[in-house]
Short mmCIF file of C-alpha atoms in Angstrom, two decimals:
data_model
loop_
_atom_site.label_atom_id
_atom_site.label_comp_id
_atom_site.label_asym_id
_atom_site.label_seq_id
_atom_site.Cartn_x
_atom_site.Cartn_y
_atom_site.Cartn_z
CA MET A 1 -67.11 36.98 -19.54
CA GLY A 2 -65.47 40.02 -17.69
CA SER A 3 -64.42 41.99 -20.27
CA ASP A 4 -68.17 41.30 -21.98
CA TYR A 5 -69.69 43.13 -18.29
CA LEU A 6 -66.99 45.56 -18.15
CA PHE A 7 -68.52 47.27 -22.38
CA GLY A 8 -72.11 46.82 -21.14
CA ALA A 9 -71.00 48.61 -17.91
CA ILE A 10 -69.13 51.64 -19.96
CA LEU A 11 -71.58 51.95 -22.63
CA ALA A 12 -74.93 51.85 -19.92
CA SER A 13 -72.95 54.33 -17.87
CA LEU A 14 -72.51 56.54 -21.53
CA LEU A 15 -76.13 55.64 -22.22
CA ALA A 16 -77.24 56.70 -18.59
CA ALA A 17 -75.39 60.44 -18.38
CA ILE A 18 -76.77 61.11 -21.76
CA LEU A 19 -80.45 60.93 -20.25
CA LEU A 20 -80.06 62.18 -17.45
CA PHE A 21 -78.47 64.87 -18.85
CA ARG A 22 -81.90 65.32 -21.70
CA SER A 23 -84.09 64.55 -18.83
CA ARG A 24 -83.17 67.03 -16.15
CA SER A 25 -85.35 69.60 -16.50
CA ARG A 26 -88.63 66.48 -16.58
CA VAL A 27 -89.41 64.29 -13.30
CA LYS A 28 -90.94 61.39 -14.38
CA LYS A 29 -94.23 60.87 -12.44
CA ALA A 30 -96.38 57.94 -11.99
CA ARG A 31 -100.08 58.41 -13.62
CA ILE A 32 -103.29 57.42 -11.83
CA GLY A 33 -106.10 57.51 -14.40
CA GLY A 34 -104.23 60.67 -15.91
CA GLU A 35 -102.87 62.54 -12.71
CA VAL A 36 -99.80 62.97 -11.06
CA VAL A 37 -99.33 61.18 -7.90
CA GLY A 38 -95.92 60.24 -7.32
CA ALA A 39 -92.36 60.73 -8.47
CA PRO A 40 -89.42 58.37 -9.25
CA LEU A 41 -86.80 57.26 -5.95
CA ALA A 42 -84.12 60.36 -6.06
CA SER A 43 -81.85 57.51 -6.12
CA THR A 44 -83.12 55.16 -8.90
CA VAL A 45 -81.31 55.37 -11.78
CA GLU A 46 -83.22 54.62 -15.60
CA SER A 47 -81.00 52.99 -18.63
CA THR A 48 -81.26 51.00 -21.02
CA VAL A 49 -78.55 48.45 -21.94
CA GLU A 50 -79.11 46.41 -25.57
CA GLY A 51 -82.79 47.40 -25.70
CA ASP A 52 -83.63 46.39 -22.12
CA GLY A 53 -84.47 48.68 -19.88
CA CYS A 54 -83.90 48.49 -16.42
CA SER A 55 -85.46 50.86 -13.77
CA GLY A 56 -84.99 50.23 -9.98
CA GLU A 57 -81.30 49.95 -8.69
CA GLY A 58 -82.44 52.91 -5.86
CA ALA A 59 -85.05 50.10 -4.49
CA ASP A 60 -84.90 48.21 -0.95
CA ILE A 61 -88.32 46.84 -1.71
CA ILE A 62 -90.15 45.86 -4.73
CA VAL A 63 -94.03 45.89 -4.15
CA VAL A 64 -95.66 43.77 -7.62
CA GLY A 65 -99.49 45.35 -6.86
CA ALA A 66 -101.00 48.41 -5.87
CA GLY A 67 -104.57 47.08 -4.19
CA VAL A 68 -105.53 47.16 -0.84
CA ALA A 69 -102.78 44.99 1.12
CA GLY A 70 -100.08 46.68 -2.06
CA SER A 71 -100.55 50.19 -1.69
CA ALA A 72 -100.98 49.52 2.56
CA LEU A 73 -97.87 47.52 2.62
CA ALA A 74 -96.20 50.51 0.62
CA TYR A 75 -97.34 52.67 2.56
CA THR A 76 -95.62 51.35 6.08
CA LEU A 77 -92.49 50.35 4.53
CA ALA A 78 -92.27 54.01 2.94
CA GLN A 79 -93.06 55.25 6.52
CA ASP A 80 -89.95 53.40 8.23
CA GLY A 81 -87.53 54.95 5.19
CA ARG A 82 -87.43 52.03 3.12
CA LYS A 83 -87.30 53.15 -0.51
CA VAL A 84 -90.60 51.75 -2.04
CA HIS A 85 -90.82 50.97 -6.39
CA VAL A 86 -94.70 49.76 -6.58
CA ILE A 87 -95.54 47.78 -9.96
CA GLU A 88 -98.85 47.71 -10.60
CA ARG A 89 -100.95 46.46 -13.87
CA ASP A 90 -103.98 49.26 -14.16
CA LEU A 91 -104.09 52.36 -11.99
CA THR A 92 -107.42 53.46 -12.89
CA GLU A 93 -110.30 53.51 -10.19
CA PRO A 94 -110.50 49.68 -9.70
CA ASP A 95 -114.70 48.70 -9.78
CA ARG A 96 -115.09 45.31 -7.86
CA ILE A 97 -117.94 44.20 -5.60
CA VAL A 98 -115.67 42.43 -3.55
CA GLY A 99 -114.09 44.25 -0.81
CA GLU A 100 -116.25 46.40 0.36
CA LEU A 101 -116.47 45.20 3.83
CA LEU A 102 -113.68 46.60 6.46
CA GLN A 103 -113.98 44.31 9.65
CA PRO A 104 -113.86 46.74 13.24
CA GLY A 105 -110.46 44.74 13.51
CA GLY A 106 -109.38 45.70 10.61
CA TYR A 107 -109.95 49.02 11.11
CA LEU A 108 -108.19 48.96 14.20
CA LYS A 109 -105.40 47.45 11.98
CA LEU A 110 -106.06 50.63 9.41
CA VAL A 111 -105.32 53.27 12.50
CA GLU A 112 -102.48 51.29 13.04
CA LEU A 113 -100.60 51.51 10.11
CA GLY A 114 -102.04 55.61 9.73
CA LEU A 115 -104.32 55.04 7.14
CA GLN A 116 -107.42 55.29 8.79
CA ASP A 117 -108.12 58.99 6.74
CA CYS A 118 -108.29 56.36 3.91
CA VAL A 119 -111.92 55.95 5.14
CA GLU A 120 -112.98 59.59 4.97
CA GLU A 121 -114.45 61.27 1.96
CA ILE A 122 -115.25 58.57 -0.05
CA ASP A 123 -119.16 57.95 1.31
CA ALA A 124 -118.14 55.59 3.40
CA GLN A 125 -120.74 53.38 6.01
CA ARG A 126 -120.02 52.44 9.82
CA VAL A 127 -121.20 49.13 10.36
CA LEU A 128 -122.17 48.22 13.59
CA GLY A 129 -122.68 44.78 13.52
CA TYR A 130 -125.30 42.06 12.19
CA ALA A 131 -128.97 40.96 10.95
CA LEU A 132 -129.60 37.51 10.34
CA PHE A 133 -132.63 36.63 8.43
CA LYS A 134 -134.00 32.84 8.22
CA ASP A 135 -137.33 31.66 7.87
CA GLY A 136 -139.28 34.55 8.17
CA GLN A 137 -137.47 35.39 11.94
CA ASN A 138 -134.44 37.24 11.91
CA THR A 139 -131.91 38.74 14.51
CA LYS A 140 -129.31 41.70 15.42
CA LEU A 141 -125.75 40.28 15.75
CA PRO A 142 -124.31 43.48 17.34
CA TYR A 143 -120.41 43.90 17.23
CA PRO A 144 -118.55 43.98 20.80
CA LEU A 145 -117.38 47.36 20.97
CA GLU A 146 -118.08 48.34 24.74
CA LYS A 147 -114.57 48.52 25.78
CA PHE A 148 -113.11 51.18 22.34
CA HIS A 149 -113.38 54.01 21.08
CA SER A 150 -116.72 55.04 19.23
CA ASP A 151 -114.84 55.66 16.12
CA VAL A 152 -113.64 51.81 16.23
CA ALA A 153 -117.02 50.22 13.98
CA GLY A 154 -116.79 48.12 10.87
CA ARG A 155 -116.90 50.35 6.98
CA SER A 156 -118.54 49.46 3.65
CA PHE A 157 -117.90 51.60 0.42
CA HIS A 158 -116.73 51.19 -3.52
CA ASN A 159 -113.92 49.33 -3.13
CA GLY A 160 -112.47 51.61 -5.69
CA ARG A 161 -112.94 54.73 -4.22
CA PHE A 162 -110.67 53.26 -1.31
CA ILE A 163 -108.22 51.75 -2.98
CA GLN A 164 -106.88 55.11 -4.86
CA ARG A 165 -107.28 56.91 -1.40
CA MET A 166 -104.89 54.64 -0.41
CA ARG A 167 -102.65 55.37 -3.37
CA GLU A 168 -102.81 59.00 -3.16
CA LYS A 169 -101.32 58.71 0.22
CA VAL A 170 -98.80 56.04 -1.07
CA SER A 171 -97.64 58.54 -3.73
CA SER A 172 -97.64 61.88 -2.11
CA LEU A 173 -94.32 59.40 -0.15
CA PRO A 174 -91.21 61.09 -1.53
CA ASN A 175 -89.45 57.69 -1.40
CA VAL A 176 -92.52 55.88 -3.35
CA ARG A 177 -92.34 55.44 -7.34
CA LEU A 178 -95.84 54.00 -8.25
CA GLU A 179 -96.02 52.83 -11.72
CA GLN A 180 -98.39 51.11 -13.82
CA GLY A 181 -96.84 48.09 -15.82
CA THR A 182 -97.74 44.41 -15.67
CA VAL A 183 -95.00 42.46 -14.22
CA THR A 184 -94.61 39.47 -16.26
CA THR A 185 -91.41 37.16 -14.57
CA LEU A 186 -89.04 37.27 -11.31
CA LEU A 187 -85.64 38.02 -12.31
CA GLU A 188 -83.57 34.72 -10.44
CA GLU A 189 -79.73 34.24 -9.92
CA ASN A 190 -78.90 30.97 -7.95
CA GLY A 191 -81.94 30.54 -6.01
CA THR A 192 -82.65 33.77 -5.16
CA VAL A 193 -84.62 36.37 -6.29
CA LYS A 194 -83.23 40.00 -7.68
CA GLY A 195 -86.35 41.64 -8.86
CA VAL A 196 -88.35 41.68 -11.65
CA ILE A 197 -89.35 41.82 -15.60
CA TYR A 198 -92.33 43.95 -16.31
CA LYS A 199 -93.90 45.55 -19.22
CA THR A 200 -94.75 49.32 -19.28
CA LYS A 201 -96.12 51.45 -22.23
CA ILE A 202 -93.42 54.37 -23.69
CA ASN A 203 -95.08 56.24 -26.55
CA GLY A 204 -97.97 54.21 -26.51
CA GLU A 205 -95.11 50.74 -26.92
CA ASP A 206 -94.85 48.32 -24.56
CA LEU A 207 -91.55 47.69 -23.39
CA PRO A 208 -90.26 45.47 -21.07
CA ARG A 209 -87.36 46.34 -18.37
CA LYS A 210 -86.43 44.85 -15.06
CA ALA A 211 -86.13 46.51 -11.67
CA TYR A 212 -83.94 45.07 -9.01
CA ALA A 213 -84.41 44.92 -5.52
CA PRO A 214 -82.94 43.05 -1.96
CA LEU A 215 -87.02 41.96 -1.43
CA THR A 216 -89.63 41.66 -3.78
CA ILE A 217 -93.06 41.11 -2.31
CA VAL A 218 -95.76 39.59 -4.23
CA CYS A 219 -99.54 41.01 -3.26
CA ASP A 220 -101.55 40.79 -6.27
CA GLY A 221 -103.13 37.48 -6.48
CA CYS A 222 -103.91 37.92 -10.83
CA PHE A 223 -100.33 37.11 -11.40
CA SER A 224 -100.96 33.49 -11.19
CA ASN A 225 -97.77 32.78 -12.52
CA LEU A 226 -95.91 34.62 -9.03
CA ARG A 227 -97.78 33.13 -7.33
CA ARG A 228 -96.96 29.54 -8.20
CA ALA A 229 -93.08 29.80 -8.57
CA LEU A 230 -93.31 31.10 -4.48
CA CYS A 231 -96.25 28.72 -2.88
CA SER A 232 -97.81 25.45 -3.45
CA PRO A 233 -101.18 26.87 -4.43
CA LYS A 234 -104.66 25.21 -3.71
CA VAL A 235 -107.28 26.86 -5.54
CA ASP A 236 -110.33 26.06 -4.40
CA VAL A 237 -113.95 28.08 -5.79
CA PRO A 238 -116.76 26.82 -4.31
CA SER A 239 -118.96 29.44 -5.44
CA CYS A 240 -120.17 32.48 -7.25
CA PHE A 241 -121.38 35.75 -5.80
CA VAL A 242 -123.97 37.82 -8.23
CA GLY A 243 -123.83 41.42 -7.47
CA LEU A 244 -126.18 44.39 -7.46
CA VAL A 245 -126.33 47.42 -6.36
CA LEU A 246 -129.85 48.99 -5.20
CA GLU A 247 -130.77 52.43 -4.96
CA ASN A 248 -132.20 54.53 -2.20
CA CYS A 249 -132.78 51.15 0.06
CA LYS A 250 -133.62 51.32 3.45
CA LEU A 251 -132.15 48.77 5.00
CA PRO A 252 -134.01 46.76 8.11
CA PHE A 253 -131.29 47.34 10.00
CA PRO A 254 -129.79 50.08 9.51
CA ASN A 255 -125.39 50.86 9.76
CA HIS A 256 -125.59 45.91 9.47
CA GLY A 257 -124.62 43.88 7.22
CA HIS A 258 -127.96 41.72 6.57
CA VAL A 259 -127.15 38.15 5.65
CA ILE A 260 -129.97 36.31 4.70
CA LEU A 261 -130.17 32.33 4.90
CA ALA A 262 -131.49 31.13 1.24
CA ASP A 263 -131.68 28.22 -0.30
CA PRO A 264 -129.22 26.75 -1.68
CA SER A 265 -127.07 29.34 -0.02
CA PRO A 266 -126.45 33.45 1.87
CA ILE A 267 -127.49 36.37 0.17
CA LEU A 268 -125.77 39.08 2.10
CA PHE A 269 -126.55 43.06 1.81
CA TYR A 270 -124.32 46.31 3.73
CA PRO A 271 -124.37 50.03 2.83
CA ILE A 272 -121.90 50.83 0.23
CA SER A 273 -122.45 54.66 0.08
CA SER A 274 -125.27 57.17 1.72
CA THR A 275 -127.64 55.88 -1.14
CA GLU A 276 -126.45 52.51 -2.59
CA VAL A 277 -126.62 49.32 -0.92
CA ARG A 278 -124.90 46.04 -2.23
CA CYS A 279 -126.46 42.58 -3.00
CA LEU A 280 -124.66 39.87 -3.38
CA VAL A 281 -126.06 36.41 -4.04
CA ASP A 282 -124.81 33.29 -3.71
CA VAL A 283 -124.52 30.71 -6.30
CA PRO A 284 -122.90 27.34 -5.30
CA GLY A 285 -120.34 26.67 -8.32
CA GLN A 286 -118.20 27.91 -10.69
CA LYS A 287 -120.75 28.03 -13.28
CA VAL A 288 -123.78 30.13 -13.18
CA PRO A 289 -126.68 31.39 -15.05
CA SER A 290 -126.51 33.16 -18.02
CA ILE A 291 -126.46 37.07 -18.00
CA ALA A 292 -126.59 38.00 -21.54
CA ASN A 293 -129.77 35.48 -22.56
CA GLY A 294 -131.48 36.76 -19.39
CA GLU A 295 -131.53 33.36 -17.49
CA MET A 296 -129.37 35.18 -14.48
CA ALA A 297 -132.39 38.01 -14.10
CA ASN A 298 -134.99 34.82 -14.31
CA TYR A 299 -132.82 33.31 -11.76
CA LEU A 300 -132.74 36.00 -9.33
CA ARG A 301 -136.27 37.17 -10.05
CA THR A 302 -137.80 33.20 -9.17
CA VAL A 303 -135.52 31.45 -7.31
CA VAL A 304 -134.08 34.81 -4.90
CA ALA A 305 -136.78 37.47 -4.87
CA PRO A 306 -139.42 35.38 -2.83
CA GLN A 307 -137.22 34.47 -0.40
CA LEU A 308 -136.17 38.33 0.63
CA PRO A 309 -137.90 40.16 3.17
CA PRO A 310 -140.66 42.35 2.23
CA GLU A 311 -138.76 45.95 2.27
CA LEU A 312 -136.08 44.22 -0.15
CA TYR A 313 -138.19 42.85 -2.31
CA GLY A 314 -138.90 45.90 -4.04
CA SER A 315 -135.46 47.53 -4.32
CA PHE A 316 -134.47 43.80 -5.66
CA ILE A 317 -136.38 43.83 -8.39
CA GLY A 318 -135.93 47.15 -9.16
CA ALA A 319 -132.58 46.60 -9.40
CA ILE A 320 -132.47 43.57 -11.73
CA GLU A 321 -134.91 45.62 -13.70
CA LYS A 322 -131.51 47.81 -13.99
CA GLY A 323 -129.19 45.73 -15.64
CA ASN A 324 -125.69 46.17 -14.17
CA ILE A 325 -125.49 42.61 -12.89
CA ARG A 326 -121.93 40.75 -11.96
CA THR A 327 -120.38 37.83 -11.18
CA HIS A 328 -117.14 37.12 -9.36
CA PRO A 329 -115.71 33.86 -8.52
CA ASN A 330 -115.34 33.17 -3.99
CA ARG A 331 -111.74 31.83 -4.42
CA SER A 332 -110.04 29.43 -1.38
CA MET A 333 -106.58 29.06 -1.67
CA PRO A 334 -105.28 28.20 2.27
CA ALA A 335 -101.24 29.57 2.66
CA ALA A 336 -98.38 27.22 1.45
CA PRO A 337 -95.49 29.34 0.94
CA HIS A 338 -92.15 28.12 -0.16
CA PRO A 339 -89.67 30.13 1.20
CA THR A 340 -87.56 31.99 -1.45
CA PRO A 341 -84.00 34.48 -0.35
CA GLY A 342 -85.50 37.38 -1.72
CA ALA A 343 -89.14 37.50 -2.33
CA LEU A 344 -92.21 36.71 -0.19
CA LEU A 345 -95.81 36.94 -0.92
CA MET A 346 -99.21 39.03 1.25
CA GLY A 347 -102.78 39.82 0.02
CA ASP A 348 -104.53 37.38 -2.23
CA ALA A 349 -101.09 36.45 -3.67
CA PHE A 350 -100.57 34.59 -0.76
CA ASN A 351 -104.18 33.84 0.95
CA MET A 352 -107.45 33.53 0.29
CA ARG A 353 -110.76 32.58 2.18
CA HIS A 354 -114.43 32.59 1.03
CA PRO A 355 -115.33 36.32 1.16
CA LEU A 356 -118.99 35.98 3.22
CA THR A 357 -117.48 37.19 6.44
CA GLY A 358 -115.72 39.72 4.77
CA GLY A 359 -112.32 38.75 6.27
CA GLY A 360 -109.91 38.96 3.78
CA MET A 361 -108.54 43.21 3.92
CA THR A 362 -108.66 42.47 8.14
CA VAL A 363 -105.81 39.33 7.40
CA ALA A 364 -104.19 41.45 4.55
CA LEU A 365 -103.74 44.66 7.18
CA SER A 366 -102.59 42.07 10.30
CA ASP A 367 -100.31 40.51 8.32
CA ILE A 368 -99.08 43.86 6.48
CA VAL A 369 -98.82 45.11 10.92
CA VAL A 370 -96.44 41.68 11.44
CA LEU A 371 -94.24 42.37 8.70
CA ARG A 372 -93.47 45.44 9.50
CA ASN A 373 -92.38 44.70 13.26
CA LEU A 374 -90.29 42.04 11.45
CA LEU A 375 -88.74 43.88 9.23
CA LYS A 376 -88.02 47.49 11.16
CA PRO A 377 -85.30 46.38 13.48
CA LEU A 378 -83.10 45.32 10.22
CA ARG A 379 -81.23 47.87 8.53
CA ASN A 380 -79.95 46.27 6.02
CA LEU A 381 -81.41 43.52 3.40
CA HIS A 382 -79.04 42.16 1.14
CA ASP A 383 -78.02 39.23 2.86
CA ALA A 384 -81.62 37.11 1.50
CA SER A 385 -80.27 33.51 2.77
CA SER A 386 -80.31 35.12 6.33
CA LEU A 387 -83.50 37.11 5.73
CA CYS A 388 -85.38 34.26 4.02
CA LYS A 389 -84.75 32.33 7.24
CA TYR A 390 -85.66 35.03 9.48
CA LEU A 391 -88.80 35.98 7.73
CA GLU A 392 -90.03 32.09 8.05
CA SER A 393 -91.59 33.68 11.84
CA PHE A 394 -94.11 35.64 9.41
CA TYR A 395 -95.35 32.58 8.66
CA THR A 396 -96.57 31.17 12.19
CA LEU A 397 -96.51 34.68 13.85
CA ARG A 398 -99.66 35.65 11.99
CA LYS A 399 -101.77 32.71 12.48
CA PRO A 400 -104.37 33.83 15.33
CA VAL A 401 -105.35 36.84 13.10
CA ALA A 402 -105.17 34.64 9.89
CA SER A 403 -106.48 31.10 11.02
CA THR A 404 -109.40 32.29 12.80
CA ILE A 405 -110.57 34.49 10.29
CA ASN A 406 -109.92 31.45 7.53
CA THR A 407 -111.78 28.60 9.51
CA LEU A 408 -114.30 31.08 10.22
CA ALA A 409 -115.23 32.17 6.85
CA GLY A 410 -114.51 28.16 5.55
CA ALA A 411 -117.04 27.11 7.77
CA LEU A 412 -119.41 29.50 8.28
CA TYR A 413 -120.01 28.80 4.43
CA LYS A 414 -121.33 25.49 4.68
CA VAL A 415 -123.11 25.51 7.29
CA PHE A 416 -125.10 28.70 6.40
CA SER A 417 -125.75 26.79 2.92
CA ALA A 418 -128.79 24.35 2.76
CA SER A 419 -128.14 21.21 2.22
CA PRO A 420 -130.19 17.68 1.80
CA ASP A 421 -128.74 16.43 4.93
CA LYS A 422 -131.40 16.65 7.24
CA ALA A 423 -128.44 16.54 9.81
CA ARG A 424 -126.63 19.58 7.97
CA ASN A 425 -129.69 21.73 8.13
CA GLU A 426 -130.20 20.97 11.48
CA MET A 427 -126.96 22.49 12.39
CA ARG A 428 -127.73 25.37 9.79
CA GLN A 429 -131.17 26.08 12.13
CA ALA A 430 -129.11 24.99 15.86
CA CYS A 431 -126.26 27.99 14.13
CA PHE A 432 -129.08 30.50 13.94
CA ASP A 433 -130.80 29.64 16.96
CA TYR A 434 -127.80 29.63 19.05
CA LEU A 435 -126.77 33.58 17.71
CA SER A 436 -130.32 34.03 18.54
CA LEU A 437 -129.72 33.60 22.30
CA GLY A 438 -127.86 36.54 22.49
CA GLY A 439 -125.59 37.42 25.44
CA VAL A 440 -121.70 35.46 25.15
CA PHE A 441 -123.14 33.39 22.47
CA SER A 442 -123.34 35.66 19.92
CA ALA A 443 -120.17 38.06 21.32
CA GLY A 444 -118.60 35.14 21.24
CA PRO A 445 -119.00 34.33 17.56
CA ILE A 446 -119.53 38.25 16.28
CA SER A 447 -115.72 38.61 18.47
CA LEU A 448 -113.88 36.31 16.54
CA LEU A 449 -115.61 36.74 12.89
CA SER A 450 -114.70 40.63 13.29
CA GLY A 451 -111.15 40.02 13.79
CA LEU A 452 -111.43 41.74 17.55
CA ASN A 453 -110.42 38.35 19.20
CA PRO A 454 -108.15 36.48 17.28
CA ARG A 455 -108.28 33.18 19.20
CA PRO A 456 -108.45 29.68 17.22
CA LEU A 457 -109.49 28.08 20.30
CA SER A 458 -112.36 29.93 21.45
CA LEU A 459 -113.86 29.42 17.33
CA VAL A 460 -113.51 25.56 18.01
CA ALA A 461 -114.88 26.06 21.35
CA HIS A 462 -117.80 28.09 19.60
CA PHE A 463 -118.58 25.64 16.85
CA PHE A 464 -118.69 22.50 19.16
CA ALA A 465 -120.80 24.49 21.48
CA VAL A 466 -123.10 25.14 18.42
CA ALA A 467 -123.01 21.62 17.01
CA ILE A 468 -123.71 19.84 21.11
CA TYR A 469 -127.26 23.31 20.64
CA GLY A 470 -127.72 21.24 18.20
CA VAL A 471 -128.18 18.07 19.25
CA GLY A 472 -129.79 19.15 22.45
CA ARG A 473 -132.13 20.70 20.78
CA LEU A 474 -133.16 17.38 18.94
CA LEU A 475 -132.91 14.84 22.06
CA VAL A 476 -135.65 17.31 23.92
CA PRO A 477 -137.89 16.48 24.47
CA PHE A 478 -138.31 13.11 24.54
CA PRO A 479 -134.67 11.23 22.49
CA SER A 480 -135.65 8.83 19.81
CA PRO A 481 -133.57 6.60 17.64
CA ASN A 482 -134.10 8.41 14.39
CA ARG A 483 -133.11 12.01 16.61
CA MET A 484 -130.33 10.51 17.86
CA TRP A 485 -129.16 8.90 14.98
CA ILE A 486 -129.50 12.83 13.58
CA GLY A 487 -127.39 14.05 16.45
CA ALA A 488 -124.94 11.79 15.66
CA ARG A 489 -124.47 12.64 12.46
CA LEU A 490 -124.37 16.01 13.23
CA ILE A 491 -121.26 16.22 15.22
CA SER A 492 -120.12 14.14 12.56
CA GLY A 493 -121.03 16.38 9.69
CA ALA A 494 -119.58 19.30 12.31
CA CYS A 495 -116.71 17.43 12.10
CA GLY A 496 -116.32 16.65 8.63
CA ILE A 497 -116.51 20.70 8.21
CA ILE A 498 -113.89 22.46 10.97
CA PHE A 499 -111.51 19.72 10.89
CA PRO A 500 -109.99 19.47 7.02
CA ILE A 501 -110.14 23.26 7.32
CA ILE A 502 -107.79 23.38 10.60
CA LYS A 503 -106.07 20.72 8.87
CA ALA A 504 -105.15 23.20 5.64
CA GLU A 505 -103.85 26.07 7.78
CA GLY A 506 -101.43 24.01 10.37
CA VAL A 507 -102.57 22.26 13.35
CA ARG A 508 -98.95 23.41 14.76
CA GLN A 509 -99.35 26.83 13.50
CA MET A 510 -102.44 27.71 14.78
CA PHE A 511 -103.09 26.58 18.11
CA PHE A 512 -99.32 25.80 18.99
CA PRO A 513 -97.62 28.30 17.90
CA ALA A 514 -94.76 28.71 19.92
CA MET A 515 -93.99 24.50 19.58
CA VAL A 516 -92.93 26.52 15.44
CA PRO A 517 -89.16 26.78 15.71
CA ALA A 518 -89.52 29.61 13.69
CA TYR A 519 -91.29 31.90 15.99
CA TYR A 520 -88.07 32.12 17.99
CA ARG A 521 -85.76 33.74 14.76
CA ALA A 522 -84.00 37.04 15.62
CA PRO A 523 -83.14 39.45 13.05
CA PRO A 524 -79.79 38.84 11.11
CA ALA A 525 -76.60 39.92 12.72
CA LYS A 526 -76.03 42.80 10.08
#
């Protein structure tokens, strides 16, 4: 066995020398849409052994996926001096109907990571709060931004433009290699992840290659096989979004997201450029009307359009006539990691919540700040076992922000959806009326939603304040047995909504993180 390794090493060295000689005048660069965007790591040796490509030995960290989470993570780690190899399955500009609204809390994290200029030059729109509509009534819910710099606000944009700006910034760093390839599996040795196997096109042919690094971080949720290897995913799909773009449409409240509490579930409107407004119609369940045979267009005209404010009706019908109707499944997945030496999950590969509240990017960017602070004191990442034990603290330290936004997203979706249950509908009306009170009754919940006040206890307090407010509405002016029974079911229903979400997030991690031993993990000695 030892002689085989020796022979292989000699052969690999000879071939590497030949390849290095032939390519001295050329520097291989990753490309985005055919344009050069970055160079390989200076210390990376590319060799071929028995027909299998082998690359990335010089990298400190491999990042799988270059979406919002992967790009931001790669940039942050590289800024700290790490050599980063990023592998993205498709480097052309994404075209998605979600990931278009960054909350103010997420923008603050973007500033903290030095990436705030990525929302510039893409026609991003400032978002200053929400407007809520129900049964012909509306209420304006501004973000509580009084204590922040004037530049702090939400941002809405084309998701693809934002990601391309981030990729351009990442690829500008000399210690980042950005490469297009499809990761197929993790390279494991005695239970420790050593790198990845991926396929990349060379001369038009898909060839398998290997990349090695002390730490591999998977950020792309599309690699379900990698996710299953590193966590226990329980993916739920409560609904689907149907997306349209309204052109030259004036929103009733400029620079605000609009939420229509429709039947059967909410409808969202928000600007994504100076001339375009995104509409997302939530359709409960995993099946939606067919777009191909016209069922979807008919559903939008007959069921959705009559429930819209008059100011939006004409543009909405125009968007249906134009076509280009898109759908997207709304996935929810609590974080349930398997701590694995040499590997870590982040972004959509790790944790998802209903996109109703637009909190996904805020959670991802907050996670990156936590991980950066944990890795910063470490000079050596090669002790995989000690590093894995140390990084268990990441799962606890991320909880205040992540659990607040995750819980709010799941709870609000259920509260905002119509129901045949009278108690649930009373809760829905109570929520609208509670937010309409203004002051702390609107600023408190909106500060939670925006990521500006990530406090789980505050979330639970406001949630049950809504439920108690709803019971009070039922008992005034005269309580009756029927109203008292509906009130009791309203409280019971509120518990049935929020407690399962809290359980999935983890009660101790969410409310008492200091009681979790991993909270106090110190960096490895070496």
